[in-house]
PDB file of C-alpha atoms in Angstrom:
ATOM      1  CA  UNK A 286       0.000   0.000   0.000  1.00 65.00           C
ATOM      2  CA  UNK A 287       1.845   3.549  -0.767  1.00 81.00           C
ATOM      3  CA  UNK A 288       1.727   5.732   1.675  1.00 93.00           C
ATOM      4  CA  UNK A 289       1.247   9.697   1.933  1.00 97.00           C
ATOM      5  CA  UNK A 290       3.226  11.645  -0.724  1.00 97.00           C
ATOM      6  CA  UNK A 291       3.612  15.115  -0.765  1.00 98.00           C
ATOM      7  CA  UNK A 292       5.060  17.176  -4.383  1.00 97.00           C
ATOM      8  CA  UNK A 293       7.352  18.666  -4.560  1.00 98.00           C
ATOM      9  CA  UNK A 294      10.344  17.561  -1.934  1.00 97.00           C
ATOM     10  CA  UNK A 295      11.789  20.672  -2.302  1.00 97.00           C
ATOM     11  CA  UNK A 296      10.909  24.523  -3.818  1.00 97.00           C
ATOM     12  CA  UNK A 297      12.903  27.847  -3.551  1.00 98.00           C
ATOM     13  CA  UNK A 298      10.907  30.452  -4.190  1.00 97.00           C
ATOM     14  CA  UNK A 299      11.598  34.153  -3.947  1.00 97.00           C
ATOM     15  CA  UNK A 300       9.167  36.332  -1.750  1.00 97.00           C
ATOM     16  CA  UNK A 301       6.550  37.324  -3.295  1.00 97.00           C
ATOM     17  CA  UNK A 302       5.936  34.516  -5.731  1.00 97.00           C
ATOM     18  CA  UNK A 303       3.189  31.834  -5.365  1.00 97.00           C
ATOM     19  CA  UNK A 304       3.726  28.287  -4.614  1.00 98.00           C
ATOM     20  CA  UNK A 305       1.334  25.283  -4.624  1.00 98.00           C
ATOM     21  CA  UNK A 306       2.184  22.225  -2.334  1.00 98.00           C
ATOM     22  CA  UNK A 307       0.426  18.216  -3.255  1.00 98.00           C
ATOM     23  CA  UNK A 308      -0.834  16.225  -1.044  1.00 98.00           C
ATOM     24  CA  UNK A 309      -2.021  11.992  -2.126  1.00 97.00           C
ATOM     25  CA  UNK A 310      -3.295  10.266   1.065  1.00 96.00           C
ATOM     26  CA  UNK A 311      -3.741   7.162   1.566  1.00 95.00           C
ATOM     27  CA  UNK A 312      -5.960   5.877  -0.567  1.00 93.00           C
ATOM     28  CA  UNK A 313      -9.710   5.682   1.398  1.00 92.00           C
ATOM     29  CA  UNK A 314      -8.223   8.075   4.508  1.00 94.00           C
ATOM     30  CA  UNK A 315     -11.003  10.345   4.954  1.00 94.00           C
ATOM     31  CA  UNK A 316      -9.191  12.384   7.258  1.00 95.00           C
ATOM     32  CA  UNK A 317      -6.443  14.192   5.747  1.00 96.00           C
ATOM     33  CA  UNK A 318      -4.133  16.928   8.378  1.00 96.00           C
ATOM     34  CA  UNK A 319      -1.669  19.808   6.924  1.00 98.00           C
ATOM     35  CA  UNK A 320       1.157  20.401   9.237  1.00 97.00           C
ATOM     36  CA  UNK A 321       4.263  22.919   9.420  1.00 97.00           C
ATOM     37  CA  UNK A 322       7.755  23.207  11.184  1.00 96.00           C
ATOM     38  CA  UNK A 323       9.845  26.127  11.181  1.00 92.00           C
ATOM     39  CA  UNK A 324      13.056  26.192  11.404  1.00 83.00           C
ATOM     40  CA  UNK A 325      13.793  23.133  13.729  1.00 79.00           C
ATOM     41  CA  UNK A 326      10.837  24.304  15.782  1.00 89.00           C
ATOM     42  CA  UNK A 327       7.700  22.216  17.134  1.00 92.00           C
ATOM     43  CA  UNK A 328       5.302  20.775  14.007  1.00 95.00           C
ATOM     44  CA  UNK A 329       2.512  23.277  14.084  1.00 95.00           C
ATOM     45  CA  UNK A 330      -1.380  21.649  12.781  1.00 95.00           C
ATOM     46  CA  UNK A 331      -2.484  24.275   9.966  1.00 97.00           C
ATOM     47  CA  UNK A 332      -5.807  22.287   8.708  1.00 96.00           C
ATOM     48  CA  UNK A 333      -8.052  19.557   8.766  1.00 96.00           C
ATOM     49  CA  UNK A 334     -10.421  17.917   6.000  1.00 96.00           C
ATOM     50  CA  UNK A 335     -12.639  15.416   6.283  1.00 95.00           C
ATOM     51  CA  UNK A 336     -13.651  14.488   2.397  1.00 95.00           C
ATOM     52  CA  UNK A 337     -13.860  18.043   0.969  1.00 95.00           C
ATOM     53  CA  UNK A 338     -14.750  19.387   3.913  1.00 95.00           C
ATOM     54  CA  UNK A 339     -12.815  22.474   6.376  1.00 95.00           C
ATOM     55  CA  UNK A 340     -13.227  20.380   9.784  1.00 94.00           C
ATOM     56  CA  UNK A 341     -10.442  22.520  11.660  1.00 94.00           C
ATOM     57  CA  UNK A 342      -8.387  25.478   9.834  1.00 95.00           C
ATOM     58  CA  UNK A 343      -7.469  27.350  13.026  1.00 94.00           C
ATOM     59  CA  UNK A 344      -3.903  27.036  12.601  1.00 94.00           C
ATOM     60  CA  UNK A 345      -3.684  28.731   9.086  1.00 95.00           C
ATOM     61  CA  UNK A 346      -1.545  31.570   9.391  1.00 92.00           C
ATOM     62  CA  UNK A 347      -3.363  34.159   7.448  1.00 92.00           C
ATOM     63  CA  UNK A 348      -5.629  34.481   4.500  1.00 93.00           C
ATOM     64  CA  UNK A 349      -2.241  33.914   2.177  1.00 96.00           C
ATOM     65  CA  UNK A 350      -2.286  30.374   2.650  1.00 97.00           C
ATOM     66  CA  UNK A 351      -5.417  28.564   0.942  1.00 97.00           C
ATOM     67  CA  UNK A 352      -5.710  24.781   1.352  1.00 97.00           C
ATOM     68  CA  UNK A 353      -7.944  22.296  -1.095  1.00 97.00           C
ATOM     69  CA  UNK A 354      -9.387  19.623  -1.091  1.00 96.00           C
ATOM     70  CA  UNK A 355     -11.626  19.185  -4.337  1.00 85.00           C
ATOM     71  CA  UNK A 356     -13.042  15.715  -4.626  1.00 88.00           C
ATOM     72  CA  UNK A 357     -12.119  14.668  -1.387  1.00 85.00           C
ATOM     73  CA  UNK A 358      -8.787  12.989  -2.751  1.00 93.00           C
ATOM     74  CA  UNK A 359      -5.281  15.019  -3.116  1.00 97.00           C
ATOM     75  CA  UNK A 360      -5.178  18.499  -0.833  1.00 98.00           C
ATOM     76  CA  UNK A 361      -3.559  21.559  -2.580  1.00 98.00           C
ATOM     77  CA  UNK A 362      -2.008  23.864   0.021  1.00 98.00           C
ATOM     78  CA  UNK A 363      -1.229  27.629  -2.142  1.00 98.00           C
ATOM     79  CA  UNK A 364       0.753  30.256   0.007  1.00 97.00           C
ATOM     80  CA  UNK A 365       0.402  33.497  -2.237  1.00 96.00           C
ATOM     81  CA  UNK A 366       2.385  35.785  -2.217  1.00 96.00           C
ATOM     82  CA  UNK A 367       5.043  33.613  -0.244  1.00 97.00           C
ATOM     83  CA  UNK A 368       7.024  35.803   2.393  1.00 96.00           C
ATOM     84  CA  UNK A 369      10.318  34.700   4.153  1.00 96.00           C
ATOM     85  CA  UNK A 370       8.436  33.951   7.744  1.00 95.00           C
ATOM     86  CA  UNK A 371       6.724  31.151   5.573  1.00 96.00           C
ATOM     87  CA  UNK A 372       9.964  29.055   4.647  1.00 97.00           C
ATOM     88  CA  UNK A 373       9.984  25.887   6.883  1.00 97.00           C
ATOM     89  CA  UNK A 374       8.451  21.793   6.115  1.00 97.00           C
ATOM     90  CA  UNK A 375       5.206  21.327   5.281  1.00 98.00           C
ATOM     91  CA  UNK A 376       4.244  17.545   6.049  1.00 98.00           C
ATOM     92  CA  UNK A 377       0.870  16.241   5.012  1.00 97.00           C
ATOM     93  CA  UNK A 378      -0.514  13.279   7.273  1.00 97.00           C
ATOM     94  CA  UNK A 379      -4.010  11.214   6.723  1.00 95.00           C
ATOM     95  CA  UNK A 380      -6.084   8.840   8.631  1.00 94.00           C
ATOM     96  CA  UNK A 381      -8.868   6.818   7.883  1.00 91.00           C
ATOM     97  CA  UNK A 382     -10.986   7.551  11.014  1.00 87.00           C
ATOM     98  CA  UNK A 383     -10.322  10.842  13.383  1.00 82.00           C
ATOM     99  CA  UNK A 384      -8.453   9.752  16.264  1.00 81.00           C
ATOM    100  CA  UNK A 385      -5.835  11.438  18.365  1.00 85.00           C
ATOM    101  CA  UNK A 386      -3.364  10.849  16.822  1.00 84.00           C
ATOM    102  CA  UNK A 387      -1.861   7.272  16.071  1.00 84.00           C
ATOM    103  CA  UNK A 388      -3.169   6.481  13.227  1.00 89.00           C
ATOM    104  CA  UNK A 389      -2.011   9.712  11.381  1.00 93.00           C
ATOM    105  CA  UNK A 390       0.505   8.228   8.158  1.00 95.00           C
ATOM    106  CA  UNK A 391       2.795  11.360   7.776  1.00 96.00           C
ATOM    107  CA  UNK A 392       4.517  11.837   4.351  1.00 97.00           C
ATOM    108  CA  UNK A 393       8.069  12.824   3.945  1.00 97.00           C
ATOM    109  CA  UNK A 394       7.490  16.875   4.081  1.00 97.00           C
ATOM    110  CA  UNK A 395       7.384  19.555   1.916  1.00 98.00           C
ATOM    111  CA  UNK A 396      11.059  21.848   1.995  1.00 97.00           C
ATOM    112  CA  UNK A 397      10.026  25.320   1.468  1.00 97.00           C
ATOM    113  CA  UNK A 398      12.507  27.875   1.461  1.00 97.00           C
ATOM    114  CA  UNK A 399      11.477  31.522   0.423  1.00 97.00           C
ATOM    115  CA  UNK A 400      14.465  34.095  -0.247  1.00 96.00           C
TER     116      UNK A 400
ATOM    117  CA  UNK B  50       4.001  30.150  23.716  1.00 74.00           C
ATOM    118  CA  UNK B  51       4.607  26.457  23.264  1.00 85.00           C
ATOM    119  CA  UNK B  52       2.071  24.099  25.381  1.00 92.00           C
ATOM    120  CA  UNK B  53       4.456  20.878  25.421  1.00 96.00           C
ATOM    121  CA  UNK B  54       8.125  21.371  25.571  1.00 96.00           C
ATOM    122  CA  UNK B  55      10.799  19.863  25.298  1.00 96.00           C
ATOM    123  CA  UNK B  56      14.157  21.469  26.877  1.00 92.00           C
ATOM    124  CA  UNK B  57      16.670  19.302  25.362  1.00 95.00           C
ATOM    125  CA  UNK B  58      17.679  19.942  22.171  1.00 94.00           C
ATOM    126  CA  UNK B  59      19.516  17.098  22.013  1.00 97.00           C
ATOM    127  CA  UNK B  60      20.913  13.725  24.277  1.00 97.00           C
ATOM    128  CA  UNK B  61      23.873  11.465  23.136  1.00 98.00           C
ATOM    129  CA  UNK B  62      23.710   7.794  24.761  1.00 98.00           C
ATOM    130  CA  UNK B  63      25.588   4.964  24.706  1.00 98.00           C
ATOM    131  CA  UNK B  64      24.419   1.760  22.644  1.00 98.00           C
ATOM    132  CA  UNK B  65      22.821  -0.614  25.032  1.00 97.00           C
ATOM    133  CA  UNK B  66      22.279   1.984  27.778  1.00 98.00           C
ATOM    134  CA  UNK B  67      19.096   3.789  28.688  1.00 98.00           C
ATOM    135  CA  UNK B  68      17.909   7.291  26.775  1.00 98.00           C
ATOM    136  CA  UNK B  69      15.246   9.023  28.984  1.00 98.00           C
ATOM    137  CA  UNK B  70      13.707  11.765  26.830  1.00 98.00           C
ATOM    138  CA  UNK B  71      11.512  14.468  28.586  1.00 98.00           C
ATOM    139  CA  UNK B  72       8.583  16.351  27.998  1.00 98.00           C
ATOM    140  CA  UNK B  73       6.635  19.134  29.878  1.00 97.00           C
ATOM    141  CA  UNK B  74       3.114  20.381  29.421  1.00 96.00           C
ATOM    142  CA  UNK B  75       1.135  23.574  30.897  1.00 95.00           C
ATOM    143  CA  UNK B  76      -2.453  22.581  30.157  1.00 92.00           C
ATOM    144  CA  UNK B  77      -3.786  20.590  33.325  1.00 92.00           C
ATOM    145  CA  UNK B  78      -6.987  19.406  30.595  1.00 91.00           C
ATOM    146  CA  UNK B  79      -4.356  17.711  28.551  1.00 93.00           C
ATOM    147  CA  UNK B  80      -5.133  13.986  28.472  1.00 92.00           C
ATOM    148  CA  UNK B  81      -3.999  11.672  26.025  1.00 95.00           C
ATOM    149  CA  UNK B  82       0.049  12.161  25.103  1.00 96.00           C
ATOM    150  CA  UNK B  83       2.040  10.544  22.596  1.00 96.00           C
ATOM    151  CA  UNK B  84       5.696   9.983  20.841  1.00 97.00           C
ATOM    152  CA  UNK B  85       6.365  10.149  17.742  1.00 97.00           C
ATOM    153  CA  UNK B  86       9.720   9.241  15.673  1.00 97.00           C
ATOM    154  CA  UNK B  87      11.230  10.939  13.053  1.00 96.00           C
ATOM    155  CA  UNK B  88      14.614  10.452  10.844  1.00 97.00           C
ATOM    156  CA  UNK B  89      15.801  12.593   8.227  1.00 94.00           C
ATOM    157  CA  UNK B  90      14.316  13.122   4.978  1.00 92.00           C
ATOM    158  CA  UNK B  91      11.064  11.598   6.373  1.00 95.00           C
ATOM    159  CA  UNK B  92       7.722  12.441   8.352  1.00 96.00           C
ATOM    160  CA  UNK B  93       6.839  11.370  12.054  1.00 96.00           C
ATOM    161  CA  UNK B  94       5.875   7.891  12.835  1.00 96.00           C
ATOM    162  CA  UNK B  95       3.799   7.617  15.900  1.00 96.00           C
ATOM    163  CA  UNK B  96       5.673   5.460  18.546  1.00 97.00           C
ATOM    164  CA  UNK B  97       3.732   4.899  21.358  1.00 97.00           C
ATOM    165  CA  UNK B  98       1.171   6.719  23.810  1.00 96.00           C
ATOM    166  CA  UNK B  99      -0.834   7.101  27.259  1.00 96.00           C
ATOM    167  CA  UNK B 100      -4.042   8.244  28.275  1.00 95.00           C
ATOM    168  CA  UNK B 101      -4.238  10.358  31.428  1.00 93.00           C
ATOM    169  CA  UNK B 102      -5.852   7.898  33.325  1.00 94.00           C
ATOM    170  CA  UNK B 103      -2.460   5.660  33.205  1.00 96.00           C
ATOM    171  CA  UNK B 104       0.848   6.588  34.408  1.00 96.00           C
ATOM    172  CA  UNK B 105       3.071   3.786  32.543  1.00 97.00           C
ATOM    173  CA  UNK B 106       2.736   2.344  29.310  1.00 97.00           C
ATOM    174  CA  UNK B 107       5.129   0.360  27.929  1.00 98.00           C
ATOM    175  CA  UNK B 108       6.029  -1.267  24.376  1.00 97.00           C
ATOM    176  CA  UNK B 109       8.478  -3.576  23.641  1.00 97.00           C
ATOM    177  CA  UNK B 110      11.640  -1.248  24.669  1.00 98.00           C
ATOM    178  CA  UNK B 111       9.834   1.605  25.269  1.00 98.00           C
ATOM    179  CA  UNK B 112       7.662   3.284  27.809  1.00 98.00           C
ATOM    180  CA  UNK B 113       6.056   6.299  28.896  1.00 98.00           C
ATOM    181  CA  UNK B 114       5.511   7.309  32.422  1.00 98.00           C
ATOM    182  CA  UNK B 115       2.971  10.104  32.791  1.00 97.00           C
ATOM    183  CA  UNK B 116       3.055  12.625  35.634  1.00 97.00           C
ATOM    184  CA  UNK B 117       0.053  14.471  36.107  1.00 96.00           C
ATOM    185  CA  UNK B 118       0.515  16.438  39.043  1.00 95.00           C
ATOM    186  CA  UNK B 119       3.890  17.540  37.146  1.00 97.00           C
ATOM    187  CA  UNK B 120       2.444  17.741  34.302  1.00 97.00           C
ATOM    188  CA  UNK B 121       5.951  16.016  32.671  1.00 97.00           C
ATOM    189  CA  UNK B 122       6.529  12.903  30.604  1.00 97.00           C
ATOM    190  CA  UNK B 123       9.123  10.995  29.886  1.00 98.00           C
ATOM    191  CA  UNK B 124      10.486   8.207  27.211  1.00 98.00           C
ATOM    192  CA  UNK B 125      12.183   5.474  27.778  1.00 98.00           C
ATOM    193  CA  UNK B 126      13.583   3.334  25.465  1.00 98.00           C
ATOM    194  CA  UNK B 127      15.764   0.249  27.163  1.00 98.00           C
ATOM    195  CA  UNK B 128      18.268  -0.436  25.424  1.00 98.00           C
ATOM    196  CA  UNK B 129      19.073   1.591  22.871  1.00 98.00           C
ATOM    197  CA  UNK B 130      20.151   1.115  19.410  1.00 98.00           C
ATOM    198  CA  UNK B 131      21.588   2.625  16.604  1.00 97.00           C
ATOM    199  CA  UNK B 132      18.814   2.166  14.472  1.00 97.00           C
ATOM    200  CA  UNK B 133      16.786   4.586  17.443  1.00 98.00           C
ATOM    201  CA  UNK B 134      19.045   7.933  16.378  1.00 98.00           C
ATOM    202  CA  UNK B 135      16.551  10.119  15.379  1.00 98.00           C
ATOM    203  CA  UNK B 136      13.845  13.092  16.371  1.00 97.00           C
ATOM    204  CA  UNK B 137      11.227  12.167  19.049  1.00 98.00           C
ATOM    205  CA  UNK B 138       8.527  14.490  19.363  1.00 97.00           C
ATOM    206  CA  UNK B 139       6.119  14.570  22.325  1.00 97.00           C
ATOM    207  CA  UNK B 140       2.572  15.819  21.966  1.00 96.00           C
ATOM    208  CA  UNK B 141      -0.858  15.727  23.020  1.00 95.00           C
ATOM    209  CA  UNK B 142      -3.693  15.616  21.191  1.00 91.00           C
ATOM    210  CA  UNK B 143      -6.749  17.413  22.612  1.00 82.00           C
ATOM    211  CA  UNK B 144      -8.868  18.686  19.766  1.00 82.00           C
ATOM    212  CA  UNK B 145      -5.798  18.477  17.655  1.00 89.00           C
ATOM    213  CA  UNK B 146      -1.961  17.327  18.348  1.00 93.00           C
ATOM    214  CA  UNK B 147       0.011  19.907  19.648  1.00 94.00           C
ATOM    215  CA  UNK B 148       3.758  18.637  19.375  1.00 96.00           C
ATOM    216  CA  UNK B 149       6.928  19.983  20.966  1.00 96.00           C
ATOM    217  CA  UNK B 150       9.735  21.010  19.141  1.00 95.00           C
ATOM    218  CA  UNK B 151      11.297  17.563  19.391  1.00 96.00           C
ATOM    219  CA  UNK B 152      14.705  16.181  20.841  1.00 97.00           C
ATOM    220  CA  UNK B 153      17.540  14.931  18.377  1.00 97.00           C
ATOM    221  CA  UNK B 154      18.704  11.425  19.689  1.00 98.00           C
ATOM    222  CA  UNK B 155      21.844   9.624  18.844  1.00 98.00           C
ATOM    223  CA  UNK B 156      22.961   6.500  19.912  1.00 98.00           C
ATOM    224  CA  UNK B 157      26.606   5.760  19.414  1.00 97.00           C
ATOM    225  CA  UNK B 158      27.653   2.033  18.705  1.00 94.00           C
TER     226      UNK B 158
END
């Protein structure tokens, strides 16, 4: 079974430009859970779906982040305009019921670095 | 302001010896913690965890002990092994996980 991939590994952006992070779950994982960590710091929640559905966005930064989930498959995360404060990994995780937290299948990250 | 920390950076052991990993909390309605692994290049794993209503839970070489009145946690892992050199992250998960900021662990043969 594959597990949670996130495209791309890596983007260098300068500030100001736009930038659209994947997200696959696991295929049938309703549940689906953006995460960041800056710079070596403690993995911040951003958003949850369920399906399509916003169940949680209370950690998105501001209103230059957007997150998708059309179809209830792959998430889109968009950060226009990027700024440096928003460098950092972006990890994607999914699960296939809401729990608390040990079921979540993390992917490998998203490396984000704004200049 | 971080809710779970963790105040060591980092902790060097020796193969075969016993790495104790700690965690602090400030939110007394905290009740269900957990550890999570991470090595480069990759995304968390979840490793193990413990409701509030337990104060030792234990997995194979690891275990958590919970200390509510402390509000403090603490990992484990008996003995270690190279192969356990990597990023443990406590957190809790009350209506989301809150992690800390993680603790880099290497285990020299």
């Amino acid at each position: 079974e594959a597990g949670v991939t996130q495209f791309p590994s890596h983007s260098v952006i300068e500030k100001g430009q736009t930038v659209t992070l994947r997200c696959d779950p696991i295929s049938g994982h309703d549940n689906l859970y953006w995460y960041r960590r800056v710079m070596g710091k403690e993995i911040k929640f951003l958003l949850h779906f369920v399906k399509e559905s916003k169940q949680d966005e209370s950690g998105m930064p501001n209103n230059r982040f957007l997150a998708e989930r059309t179809g209830g498959t792959y998430s889109t995360l968009k950060v226009q305009p990027a700024e440096l404060e928003d460098s950092g990994v972006y990890f994607c995780a999914s699960s296939q019921e809401r729990d608390r937290g040990e079921t979540q299948y993390f992917g490998p990250g998203t490396r984000l670095l704004v200049l | 302001d971080q809710q779970v920390k963790q105040n060591s950076p980092s902790l060097s052991v020796q193969e075969g010896r016993i790495s104790i990993l700690n965690c602090d909390y400030t939110n007394s309605m905290f009740d269900y913690f957990l550890w999570y692994k991470k090595y480069p290049a990759e995304g968390p794993t979840f490793l193990i965890s413990i409701s509030s209503i337990k104060d030792k839970n234990e997995d194979g070489r690891f275990t958590v002990f919970l200390n509510k009145s402390a509000k403090h946690l603490s990992l484990h892992i008996v003995p270690s092994q190279p192969g356990d050199s990597a990023v443990y992250f406590c957190a809790t998960s009350y209506d989301k996980v809150i992690f800390g900021p993680g603790t880099s662990l290497s285990v020299i043969p």
